[in-house]
CSV table of C-alpha atoms in Angstrom, one decimal:
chain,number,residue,atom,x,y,z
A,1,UNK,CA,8.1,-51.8,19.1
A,2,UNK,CA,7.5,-49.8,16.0
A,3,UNK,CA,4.8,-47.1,15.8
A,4,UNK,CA,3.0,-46.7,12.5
A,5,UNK,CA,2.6,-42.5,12.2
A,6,UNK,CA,-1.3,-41.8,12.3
A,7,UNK,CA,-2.4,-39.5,9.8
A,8,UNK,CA,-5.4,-37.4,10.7
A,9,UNK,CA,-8.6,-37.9,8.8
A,10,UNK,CA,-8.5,-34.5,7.7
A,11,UNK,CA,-5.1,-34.8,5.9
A,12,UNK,CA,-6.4,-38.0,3.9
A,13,UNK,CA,-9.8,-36.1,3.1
A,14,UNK,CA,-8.0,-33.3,1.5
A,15,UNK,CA,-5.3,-35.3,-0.8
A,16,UNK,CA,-8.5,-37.0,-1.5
A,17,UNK,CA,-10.0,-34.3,-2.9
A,18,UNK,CA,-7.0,-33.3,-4.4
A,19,UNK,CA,-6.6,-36.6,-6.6
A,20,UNK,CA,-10.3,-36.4,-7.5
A,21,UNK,CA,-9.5,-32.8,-8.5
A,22,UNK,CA,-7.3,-34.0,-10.9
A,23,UNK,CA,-9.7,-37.0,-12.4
A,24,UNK,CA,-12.0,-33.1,-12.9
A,25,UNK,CA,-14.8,-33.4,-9.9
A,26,UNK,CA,-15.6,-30.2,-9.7
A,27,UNK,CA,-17.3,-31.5,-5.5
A,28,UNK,CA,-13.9,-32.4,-4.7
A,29,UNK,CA,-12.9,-28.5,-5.4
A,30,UNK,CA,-16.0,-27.5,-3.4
A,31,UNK,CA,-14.8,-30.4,-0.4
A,32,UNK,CA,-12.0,-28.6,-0.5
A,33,UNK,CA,-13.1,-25.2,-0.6
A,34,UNK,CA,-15.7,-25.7,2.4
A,35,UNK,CA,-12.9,-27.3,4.5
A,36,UNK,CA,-10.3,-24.5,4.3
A,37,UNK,CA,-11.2,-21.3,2.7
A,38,UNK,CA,-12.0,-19.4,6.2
A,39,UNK,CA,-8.9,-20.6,7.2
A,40,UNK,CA,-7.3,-20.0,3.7
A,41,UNK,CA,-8.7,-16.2,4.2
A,42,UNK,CA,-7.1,-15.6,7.7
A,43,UNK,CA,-3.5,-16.9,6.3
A,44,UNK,CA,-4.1,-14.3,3.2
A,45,UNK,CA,-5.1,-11.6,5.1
A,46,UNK,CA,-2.0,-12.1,7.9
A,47,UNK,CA,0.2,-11.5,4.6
A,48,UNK,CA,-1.7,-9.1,3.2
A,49,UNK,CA,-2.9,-6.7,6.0
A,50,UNK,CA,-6.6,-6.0,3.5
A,51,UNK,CA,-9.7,-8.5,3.3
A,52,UNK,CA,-10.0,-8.1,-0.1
A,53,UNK,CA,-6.5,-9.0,-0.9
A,54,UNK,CA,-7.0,-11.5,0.8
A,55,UNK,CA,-10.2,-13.2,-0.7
A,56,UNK,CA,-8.5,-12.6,-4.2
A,57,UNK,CA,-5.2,-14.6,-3.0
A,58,UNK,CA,-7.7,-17.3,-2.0
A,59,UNK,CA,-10.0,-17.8,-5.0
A,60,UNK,CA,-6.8,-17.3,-7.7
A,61,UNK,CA,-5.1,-20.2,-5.0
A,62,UNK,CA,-8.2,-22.3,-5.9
A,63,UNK,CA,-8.4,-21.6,-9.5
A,64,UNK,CA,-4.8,-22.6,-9.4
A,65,UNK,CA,-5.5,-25.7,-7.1
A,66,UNK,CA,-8.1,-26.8,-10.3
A,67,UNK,CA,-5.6,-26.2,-12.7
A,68,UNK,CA,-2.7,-27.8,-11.2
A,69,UNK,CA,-4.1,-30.7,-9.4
A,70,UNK,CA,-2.6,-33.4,-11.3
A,71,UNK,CA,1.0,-32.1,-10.2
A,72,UNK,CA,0.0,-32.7,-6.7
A,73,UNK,CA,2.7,-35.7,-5.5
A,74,UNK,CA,1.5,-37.3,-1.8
A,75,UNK,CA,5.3,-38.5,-1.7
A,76,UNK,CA,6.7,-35.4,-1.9
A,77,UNK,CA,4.4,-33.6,0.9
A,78,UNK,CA,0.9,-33.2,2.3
A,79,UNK,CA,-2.1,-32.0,0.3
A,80,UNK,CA,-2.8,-29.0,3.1
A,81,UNK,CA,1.2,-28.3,2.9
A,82,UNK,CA,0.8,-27.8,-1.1
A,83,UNK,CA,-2.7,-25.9,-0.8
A,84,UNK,CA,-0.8,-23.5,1.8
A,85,UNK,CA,2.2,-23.4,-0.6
A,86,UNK,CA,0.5,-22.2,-3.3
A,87,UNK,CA,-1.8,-19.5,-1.2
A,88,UNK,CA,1.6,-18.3,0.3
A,89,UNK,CA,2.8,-18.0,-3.2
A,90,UNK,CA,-0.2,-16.5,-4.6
A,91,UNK,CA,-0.6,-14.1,-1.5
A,92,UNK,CA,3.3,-12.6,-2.2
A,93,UNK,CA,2.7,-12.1,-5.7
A,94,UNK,CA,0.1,-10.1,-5.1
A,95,UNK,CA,2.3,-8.4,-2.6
A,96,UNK,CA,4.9,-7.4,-4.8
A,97,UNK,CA,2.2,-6.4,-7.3
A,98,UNK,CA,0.5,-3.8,-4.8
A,99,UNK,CA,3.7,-2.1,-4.1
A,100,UNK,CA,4.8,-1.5,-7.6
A,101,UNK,CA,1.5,0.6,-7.6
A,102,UNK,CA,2.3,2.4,-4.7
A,103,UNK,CA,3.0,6.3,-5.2
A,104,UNK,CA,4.7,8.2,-2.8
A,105,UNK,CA,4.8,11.6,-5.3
A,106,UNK,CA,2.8,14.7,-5.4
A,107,UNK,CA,-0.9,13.5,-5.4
A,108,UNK,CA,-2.8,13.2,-8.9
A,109,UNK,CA,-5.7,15.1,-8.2
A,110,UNK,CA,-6.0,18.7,-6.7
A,111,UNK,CA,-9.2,17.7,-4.8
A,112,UNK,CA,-9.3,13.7,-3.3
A,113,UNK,CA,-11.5,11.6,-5.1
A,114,UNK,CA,-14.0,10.0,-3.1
A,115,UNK,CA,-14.8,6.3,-3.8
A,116,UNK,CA,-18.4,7.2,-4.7
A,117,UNK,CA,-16.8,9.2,-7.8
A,118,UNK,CA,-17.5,7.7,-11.0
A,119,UNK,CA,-14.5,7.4,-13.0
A,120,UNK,CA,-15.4,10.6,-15.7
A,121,UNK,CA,-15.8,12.7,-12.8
A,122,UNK,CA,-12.1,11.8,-11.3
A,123,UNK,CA,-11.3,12.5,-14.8
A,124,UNK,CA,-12.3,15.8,-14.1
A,125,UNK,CA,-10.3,16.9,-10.7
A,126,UNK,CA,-7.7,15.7,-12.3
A,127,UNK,CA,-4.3,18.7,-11.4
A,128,UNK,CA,-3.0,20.2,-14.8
A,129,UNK,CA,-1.2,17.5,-15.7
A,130,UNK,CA,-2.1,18.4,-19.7
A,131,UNK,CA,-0.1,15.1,-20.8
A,132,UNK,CA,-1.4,12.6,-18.8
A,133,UNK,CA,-4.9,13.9,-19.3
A,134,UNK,CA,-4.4,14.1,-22.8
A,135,UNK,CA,-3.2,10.6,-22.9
A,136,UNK,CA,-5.7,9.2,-20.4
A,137,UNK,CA,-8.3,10.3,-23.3
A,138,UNK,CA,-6.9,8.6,-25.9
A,139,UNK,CA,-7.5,5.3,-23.5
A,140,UNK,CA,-11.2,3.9,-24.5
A,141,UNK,CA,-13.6,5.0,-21.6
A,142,UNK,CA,-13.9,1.7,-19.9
A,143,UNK,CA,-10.0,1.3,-19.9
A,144,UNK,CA,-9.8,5.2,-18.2
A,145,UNK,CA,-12.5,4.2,-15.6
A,146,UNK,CA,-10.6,1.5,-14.8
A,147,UNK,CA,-6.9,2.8,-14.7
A,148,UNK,CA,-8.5,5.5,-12.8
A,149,UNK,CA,-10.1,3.5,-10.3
A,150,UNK,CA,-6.9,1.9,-9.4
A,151,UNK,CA,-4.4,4.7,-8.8
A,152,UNK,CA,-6.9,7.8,-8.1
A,153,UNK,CA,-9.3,5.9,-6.1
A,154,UNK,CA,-6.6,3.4,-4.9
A,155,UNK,CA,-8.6,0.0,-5.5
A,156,UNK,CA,-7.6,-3.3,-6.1
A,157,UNK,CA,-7.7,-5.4,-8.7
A,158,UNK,CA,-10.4,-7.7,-6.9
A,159,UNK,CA,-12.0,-4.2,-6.0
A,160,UNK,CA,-12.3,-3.1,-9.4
A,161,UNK,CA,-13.4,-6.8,-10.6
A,162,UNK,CA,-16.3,-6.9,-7.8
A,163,UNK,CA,-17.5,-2.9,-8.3
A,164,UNK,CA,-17.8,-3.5,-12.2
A,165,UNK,CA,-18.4,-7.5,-12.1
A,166,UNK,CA,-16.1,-8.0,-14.4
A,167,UNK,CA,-14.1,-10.9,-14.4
A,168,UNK,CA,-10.3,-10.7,-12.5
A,169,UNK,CA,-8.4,-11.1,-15.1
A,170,UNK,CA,-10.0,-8.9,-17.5
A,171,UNK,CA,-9.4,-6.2,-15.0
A,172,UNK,CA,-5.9,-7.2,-14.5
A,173,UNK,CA,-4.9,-7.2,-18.3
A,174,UNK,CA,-7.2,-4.1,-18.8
A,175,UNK,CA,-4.9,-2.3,-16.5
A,176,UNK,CA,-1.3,-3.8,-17.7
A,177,UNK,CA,-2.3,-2.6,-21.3
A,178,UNK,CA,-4.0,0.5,-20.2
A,179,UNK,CA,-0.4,1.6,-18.4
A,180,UNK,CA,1.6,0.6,-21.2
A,181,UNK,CA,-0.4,2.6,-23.4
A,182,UNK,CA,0.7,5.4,-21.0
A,183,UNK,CA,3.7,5.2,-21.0
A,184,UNK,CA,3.8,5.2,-24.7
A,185,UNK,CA,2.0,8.2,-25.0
A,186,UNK,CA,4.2,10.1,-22.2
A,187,UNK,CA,7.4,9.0,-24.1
C-alpha cells in the first residue's frame, strides 16, 4: 500500500505566494511577510545575538525574496526551506560585516560618547588624533555624522538608517565610501 506524502497547507500557501511573487503581486510578498516574519525575526536574532540586526537581516531577506522570486524551483526544495536559506545567508553576511567593524584598540574618544551626542559634538571629544580629525573634516558633514555614528557611537547600519530615516543602503554606501576616503587621506 503506498502512501502519498501530505504536504501541509502552510507549505503550499507559501510556494504559492512565492510563484505569485514572481508573476509581481506585491499581496503575495505581504502573505508572505504576515506568515513568517516573527518567526523570520527569532531565527535572525538566534544568529545575531541584537534585535535590530535582526529586523535588518529580515527585511533585506524579503527585499531579496521580491527580487529573486522567479529563481525559486519547488523541485529542488520547499518555498519555507529557500525563505530560511536566504535569511540564514543574509543574517551571516551581516555577521561577518559587524566584526570587520569591531575595534579592539585604544578607544577613539577621550570621554565615551553617549548615544544622545549628535555627531558634531563626538567630533569634538574626539582624543588628539590630529590626522584622523583632520581627515574626518574633509568628509561632507552628513558623511562625518554618519561614519561617526557607526564606530564612536557603535550603531548599525539599520540603526543609523532608522535614527536619520534614511534609506539602508544609502547608509551602507555612505559609510563604504566615507572609510575609503579615510584611508586615502591617512595613507
Amino acid at each position: 500500500m503506498a502512501m502519498n506524502a501530505v504536504v501541509p497547507p502552510k507549505a503550499t500557501d507559501i510556494e504559492t505566494a512565492l510563484r505569485d511573487c514572481a508573476s509581481g503581486d506585491k499581496l503575495a510578498l505581504k502573505r508572505i511577510y504576515d506568515a513568517e516574519a516573527a518567526r523570520m525575526i527569532g531565527v535572525a536574532q538566534r544568529l545575531l545575538k541584537r534585535r535590530a540586526l535582526a529586523e535588518e537581516a529580515v527585511q533585506d531577506t524579503f527585499v531579496l525574496i521580491w527580487r529573486h522570486a522567479t529563481r525559486f524551483d519547488p523541485q529542488r526544495g520547499a518555498g519555507l526551506t529557500w525563505i530560511y536559506a536566504i535569511l540564514r545567508n543574509r543574517s551571516l553576511s551581516i555577521l561577518r560585516d559587524e566584526k570587520r567593524t569591531e575595534t579592539t584598540d585604544m578607544p577613539v574618544a577621550e570621554e565615551t560618547a553617549s548615544e544622545e551626542d549628535d555627531p558634531e559634538t563626538v567630533m569634538s571629544k574626539l582624543s588628539d588624533a590630529k590626522a584622523l580629525r583632520a581627515c574626518l573634516e574633509t568628509l561632507p558633514p552628513q558623511r562625518r555624522g554618519i561614519v561617526l555614528l557607526a564606530f564612536v557611537q557603535g550603531l548599525t547600519h539599520g540603526e543609523i538608517a532608522g535614527r536619520l530615516k534614511m534609506p539602508i543602503g544609502t547608509v551602507k554606501s555612505w559609510i563604504r565610501r566615507s572609510l575609503i576616503s579615510l584611508k586615502e587621506c591617512l595613507g
